[in-house]
PDB file of C-alpha atoms in Angstrom:
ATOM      1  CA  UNK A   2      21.356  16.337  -9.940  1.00 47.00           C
ATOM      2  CA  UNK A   3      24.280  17.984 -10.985  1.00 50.00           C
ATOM      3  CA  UNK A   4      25.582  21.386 -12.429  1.00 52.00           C
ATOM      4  CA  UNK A   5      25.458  19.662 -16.386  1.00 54.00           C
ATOM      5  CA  UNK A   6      22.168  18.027 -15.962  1.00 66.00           C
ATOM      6  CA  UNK A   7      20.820  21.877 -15.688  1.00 69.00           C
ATOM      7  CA  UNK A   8      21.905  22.991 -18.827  1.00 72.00           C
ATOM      8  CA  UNK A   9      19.034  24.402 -20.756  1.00 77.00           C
ATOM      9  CA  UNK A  10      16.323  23.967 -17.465  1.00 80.00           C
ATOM     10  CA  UNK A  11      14.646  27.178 -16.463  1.00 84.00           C
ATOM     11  CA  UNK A  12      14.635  28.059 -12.950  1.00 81.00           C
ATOM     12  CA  UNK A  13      11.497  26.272 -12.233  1.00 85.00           C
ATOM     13  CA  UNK A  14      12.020  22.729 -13.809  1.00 81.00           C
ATOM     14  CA  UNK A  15      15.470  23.089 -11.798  1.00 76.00           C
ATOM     15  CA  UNK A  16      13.693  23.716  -8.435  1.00 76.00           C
ATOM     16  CA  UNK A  17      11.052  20.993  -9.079  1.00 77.00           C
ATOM     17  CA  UNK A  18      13.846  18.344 -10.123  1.00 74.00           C
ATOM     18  CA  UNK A  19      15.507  19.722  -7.127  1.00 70.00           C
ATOM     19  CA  UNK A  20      12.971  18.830  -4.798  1.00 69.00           C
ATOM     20  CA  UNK A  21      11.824  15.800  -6.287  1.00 67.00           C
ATOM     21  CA  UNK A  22      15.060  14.296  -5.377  1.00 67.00           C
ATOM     22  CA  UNK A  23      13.636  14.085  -1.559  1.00 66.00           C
ATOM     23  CA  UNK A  24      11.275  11.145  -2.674  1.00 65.00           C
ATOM     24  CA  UNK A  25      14.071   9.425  -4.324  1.00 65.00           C
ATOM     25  CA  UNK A  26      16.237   9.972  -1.009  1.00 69.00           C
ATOM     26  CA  UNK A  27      13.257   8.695   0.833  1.00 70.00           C
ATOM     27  CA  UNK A  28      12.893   5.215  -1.117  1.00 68.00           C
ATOM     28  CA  UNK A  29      16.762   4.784  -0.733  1.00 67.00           C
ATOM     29  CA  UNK A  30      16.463   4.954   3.022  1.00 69.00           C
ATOM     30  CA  UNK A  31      14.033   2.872   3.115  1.00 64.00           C
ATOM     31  CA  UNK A  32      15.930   0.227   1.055  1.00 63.00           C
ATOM     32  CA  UNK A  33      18.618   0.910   2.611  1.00 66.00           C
ATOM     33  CA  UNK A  34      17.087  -0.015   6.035  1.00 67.00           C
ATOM     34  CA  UNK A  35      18.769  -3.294   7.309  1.00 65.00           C
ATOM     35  CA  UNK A  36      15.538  -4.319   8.396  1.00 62.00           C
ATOM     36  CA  UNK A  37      14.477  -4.386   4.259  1.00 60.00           C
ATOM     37  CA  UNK A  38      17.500  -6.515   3.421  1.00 59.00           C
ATOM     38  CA  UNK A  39      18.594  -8.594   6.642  1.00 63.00           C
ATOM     39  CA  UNK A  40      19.690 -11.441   7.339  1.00 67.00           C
ATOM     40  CA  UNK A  41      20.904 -12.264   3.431  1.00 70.00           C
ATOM     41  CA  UNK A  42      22.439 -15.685   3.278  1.00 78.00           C
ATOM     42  CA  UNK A  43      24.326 -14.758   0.100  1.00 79.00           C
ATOM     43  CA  UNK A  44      28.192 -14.709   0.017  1.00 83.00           C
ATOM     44  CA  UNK A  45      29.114 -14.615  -3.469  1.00 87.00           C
ATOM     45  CA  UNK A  46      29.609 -11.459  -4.934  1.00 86.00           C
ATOM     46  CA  UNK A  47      27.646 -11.394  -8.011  1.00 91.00           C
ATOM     47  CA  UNK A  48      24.955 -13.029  -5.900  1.00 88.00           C
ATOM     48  CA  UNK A  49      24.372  -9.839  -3.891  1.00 84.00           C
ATOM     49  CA  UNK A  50      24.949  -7.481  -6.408  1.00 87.00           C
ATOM     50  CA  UNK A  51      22.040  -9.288  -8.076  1.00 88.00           C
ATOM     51  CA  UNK A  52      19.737  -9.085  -5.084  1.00 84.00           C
ATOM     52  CA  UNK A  53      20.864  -5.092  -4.959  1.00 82.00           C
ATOM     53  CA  UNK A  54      19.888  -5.070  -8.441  1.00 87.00           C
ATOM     54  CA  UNK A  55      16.584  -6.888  -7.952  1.00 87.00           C
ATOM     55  CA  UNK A  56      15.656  -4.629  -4.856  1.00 82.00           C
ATOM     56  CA  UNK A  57      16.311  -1.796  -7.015  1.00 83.00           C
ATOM     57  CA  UNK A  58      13.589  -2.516  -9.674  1.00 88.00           C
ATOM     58  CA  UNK A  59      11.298  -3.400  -6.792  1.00 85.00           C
ATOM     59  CA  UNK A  60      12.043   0.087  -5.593  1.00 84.00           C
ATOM     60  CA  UNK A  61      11.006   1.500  -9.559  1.00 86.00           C
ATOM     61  CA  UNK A  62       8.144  -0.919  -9.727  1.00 88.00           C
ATOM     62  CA  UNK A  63       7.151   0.308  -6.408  1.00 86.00           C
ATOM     63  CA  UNK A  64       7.357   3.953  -7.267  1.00 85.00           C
ATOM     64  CA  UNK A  65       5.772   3.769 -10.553  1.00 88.00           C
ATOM     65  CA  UNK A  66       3.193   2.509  -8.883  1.00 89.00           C
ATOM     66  CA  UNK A  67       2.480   5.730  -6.895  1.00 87.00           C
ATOM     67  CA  UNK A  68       3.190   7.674 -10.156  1.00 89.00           C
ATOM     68  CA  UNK A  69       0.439   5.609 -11.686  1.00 93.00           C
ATOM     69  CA  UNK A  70      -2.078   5.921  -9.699  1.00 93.00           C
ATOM     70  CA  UNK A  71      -1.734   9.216  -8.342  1.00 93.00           C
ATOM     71  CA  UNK A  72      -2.379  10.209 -12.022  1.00 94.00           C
ATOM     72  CA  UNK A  73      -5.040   8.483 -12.681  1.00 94.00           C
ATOM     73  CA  UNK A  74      -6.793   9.594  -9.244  1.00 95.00           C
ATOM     74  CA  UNK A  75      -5.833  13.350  -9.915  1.00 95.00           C
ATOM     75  CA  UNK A  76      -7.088  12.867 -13.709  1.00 95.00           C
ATOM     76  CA  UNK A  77     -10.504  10.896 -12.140  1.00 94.00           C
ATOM     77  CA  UNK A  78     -10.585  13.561  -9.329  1.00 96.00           C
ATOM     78  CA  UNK A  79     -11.296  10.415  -6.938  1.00 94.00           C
ATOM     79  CA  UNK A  80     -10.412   9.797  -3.439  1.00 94.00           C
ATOM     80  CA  UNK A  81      -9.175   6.493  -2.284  1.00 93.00           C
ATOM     81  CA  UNK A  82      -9.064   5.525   1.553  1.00 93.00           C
ATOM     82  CA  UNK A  83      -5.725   6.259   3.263  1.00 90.00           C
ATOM     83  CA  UNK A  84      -4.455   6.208   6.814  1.00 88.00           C
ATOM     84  CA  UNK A  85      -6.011   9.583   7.769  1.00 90.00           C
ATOM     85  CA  UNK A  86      -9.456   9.851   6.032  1.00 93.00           C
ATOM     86  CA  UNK A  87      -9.641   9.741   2.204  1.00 94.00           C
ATOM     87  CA  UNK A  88      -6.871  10.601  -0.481  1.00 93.00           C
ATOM     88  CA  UNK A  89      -5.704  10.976  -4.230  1.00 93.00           C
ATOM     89  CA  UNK A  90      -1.711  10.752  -3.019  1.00 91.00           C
ATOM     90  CA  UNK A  91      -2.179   7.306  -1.584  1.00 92.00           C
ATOM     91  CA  UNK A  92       1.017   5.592  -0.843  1.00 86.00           C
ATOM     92  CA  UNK A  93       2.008   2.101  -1.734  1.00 85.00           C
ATOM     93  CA  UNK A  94       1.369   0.619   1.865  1.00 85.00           C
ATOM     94  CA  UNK A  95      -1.901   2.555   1.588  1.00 90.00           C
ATOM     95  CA  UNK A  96      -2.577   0.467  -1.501  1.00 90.00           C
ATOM     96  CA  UNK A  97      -1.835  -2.577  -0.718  1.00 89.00           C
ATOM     97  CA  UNK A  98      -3.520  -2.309   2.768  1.00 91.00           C
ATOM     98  CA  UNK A  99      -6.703  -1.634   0.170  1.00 91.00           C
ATOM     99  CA  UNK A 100      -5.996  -4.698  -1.601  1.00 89.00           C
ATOM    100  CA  UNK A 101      -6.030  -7.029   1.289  1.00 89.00           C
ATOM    101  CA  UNK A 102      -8.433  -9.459   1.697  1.00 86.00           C
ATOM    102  CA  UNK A 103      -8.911 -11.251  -1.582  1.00 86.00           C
ATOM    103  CA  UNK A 104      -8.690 -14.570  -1.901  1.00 84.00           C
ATOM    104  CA  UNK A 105      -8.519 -16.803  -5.416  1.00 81.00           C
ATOM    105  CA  UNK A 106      -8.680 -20.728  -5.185  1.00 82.00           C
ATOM    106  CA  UNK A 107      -8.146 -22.519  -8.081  1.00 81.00           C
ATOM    107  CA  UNK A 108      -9.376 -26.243  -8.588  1.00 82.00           C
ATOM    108  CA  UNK A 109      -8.686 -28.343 -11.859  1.00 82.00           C
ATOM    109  CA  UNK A 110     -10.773 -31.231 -12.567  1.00 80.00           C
ATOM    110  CA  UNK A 111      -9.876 -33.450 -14.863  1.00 78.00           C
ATOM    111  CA  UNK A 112     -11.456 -31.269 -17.851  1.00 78.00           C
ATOM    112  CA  UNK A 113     -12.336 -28.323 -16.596  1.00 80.00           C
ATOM    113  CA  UNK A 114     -11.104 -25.623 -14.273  1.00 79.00           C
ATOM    114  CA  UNK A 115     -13.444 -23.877 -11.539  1.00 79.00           C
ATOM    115  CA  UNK A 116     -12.127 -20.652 -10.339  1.00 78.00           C
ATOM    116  CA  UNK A 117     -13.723 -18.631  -7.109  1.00 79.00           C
ATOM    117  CA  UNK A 118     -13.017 -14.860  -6.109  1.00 82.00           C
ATOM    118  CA  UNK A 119     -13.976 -14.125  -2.343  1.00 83.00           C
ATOM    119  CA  UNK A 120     -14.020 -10.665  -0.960  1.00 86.00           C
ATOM    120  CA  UNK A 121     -13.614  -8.917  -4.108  1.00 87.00           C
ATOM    121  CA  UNK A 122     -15.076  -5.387  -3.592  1.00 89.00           C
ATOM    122  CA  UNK A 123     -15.723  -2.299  -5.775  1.00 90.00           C
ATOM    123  CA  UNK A 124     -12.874  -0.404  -4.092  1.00 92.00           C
ATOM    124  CA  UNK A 125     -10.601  -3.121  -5.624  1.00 91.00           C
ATOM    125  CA  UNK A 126     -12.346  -2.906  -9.089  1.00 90.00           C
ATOM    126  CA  UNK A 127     -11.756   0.753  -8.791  1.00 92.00           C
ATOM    127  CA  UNK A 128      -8.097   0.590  -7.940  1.00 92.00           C
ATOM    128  CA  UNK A 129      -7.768  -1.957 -10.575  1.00 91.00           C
ATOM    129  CA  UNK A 130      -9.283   0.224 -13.164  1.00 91.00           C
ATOM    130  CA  UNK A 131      -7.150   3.080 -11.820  1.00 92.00           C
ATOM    131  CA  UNK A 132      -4.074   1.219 -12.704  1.00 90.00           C
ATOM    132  CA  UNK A 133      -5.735   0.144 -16.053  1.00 87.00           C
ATOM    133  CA  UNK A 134      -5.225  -3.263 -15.233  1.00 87.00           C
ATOM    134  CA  UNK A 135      -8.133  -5.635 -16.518  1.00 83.00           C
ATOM    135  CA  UNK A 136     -10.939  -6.195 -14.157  1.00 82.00           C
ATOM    136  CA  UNK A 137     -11.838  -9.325 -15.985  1.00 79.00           C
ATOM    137  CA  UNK A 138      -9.036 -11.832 -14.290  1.00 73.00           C
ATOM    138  CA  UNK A 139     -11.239 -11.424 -11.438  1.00 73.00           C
ATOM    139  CA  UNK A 140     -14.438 -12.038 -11.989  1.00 68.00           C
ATOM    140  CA  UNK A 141     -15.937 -14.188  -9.603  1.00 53.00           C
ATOM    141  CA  UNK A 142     -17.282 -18.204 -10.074  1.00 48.00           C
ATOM    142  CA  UNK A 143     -15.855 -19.003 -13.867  1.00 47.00           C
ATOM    143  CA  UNK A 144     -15.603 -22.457 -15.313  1.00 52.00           C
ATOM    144  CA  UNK A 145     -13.354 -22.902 -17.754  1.00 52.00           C
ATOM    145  CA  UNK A 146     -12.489 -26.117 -19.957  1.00 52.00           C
ATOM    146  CA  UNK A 147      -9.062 -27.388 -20.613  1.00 51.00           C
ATOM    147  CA  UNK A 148      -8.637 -28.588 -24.318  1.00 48.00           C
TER     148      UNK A 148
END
């Protein structure tokens, strides 16, 4: 944030932009980490700036995500499990640890298609329905036919 980007902020929404910039720094670093983007095989130019640019909107994606659902926890005043006990800031790596575990195995037959969920608990429904994403895709043991 600079001087111009101010103009017209009260003192407040400056200080609050001002120290939201510390999460920002802190996703940088971590992209930045050569461990996040080592080896790369690439030598072309373009190539690489293309991988920057994808790990960049992997870095948005990935913060939206928190944005989301820290929302919708705060708005649901809900609890999640993190790494110390139970929270409504969960990170992503707290999320996706919560995620883990479910397994979807696909099997076409000739005319029909026979999908099976395993290990699909309510604490994924709810952070499913926390994102607003539809529950349904996972719904255990569903034939479908193929016309």
């Amino acid at each position: 944030m600079n001087i111009l980007d101010c103009s017209g902020m009260t003192d407040t929404e400056i200080l609050k932009a001002y120290k939201g910039q510390s999460a920002v720094e802190t996703n940088f670093k971590w992209a930045k980490n050569p461990a996040a983007v080592a080896p790369v095989f690439l030598k072309d130019p373009k190539r690489i700036a293309v991988l920057g640019f994808v790990y960049l909107v992997a870095l948005m994606v990935y913060t939206l995500m928190h944005r989301q659902i820290r929302q919708s926890l705060k708005q649901a005043q809900k609890t999640l499990p993190g790494n110390k006990g139970y929270t409504d800031n969960p990170t992503g790596s707290v999320l996706f640890q919560n995620m883990r575990g479910i397994a979807v195995v696909v099997i076409s037959l000739s005319k029909s298609t026979l999908k099976q969920i395993t290990n699909f608990t309510q604490l994924h429904t709810d952070i499913l329905r926390y994102f607003s994403f539809d529950v349904e895709i996972y719904q255990p043991l569903k034939k479908m036919d193929n016309h």
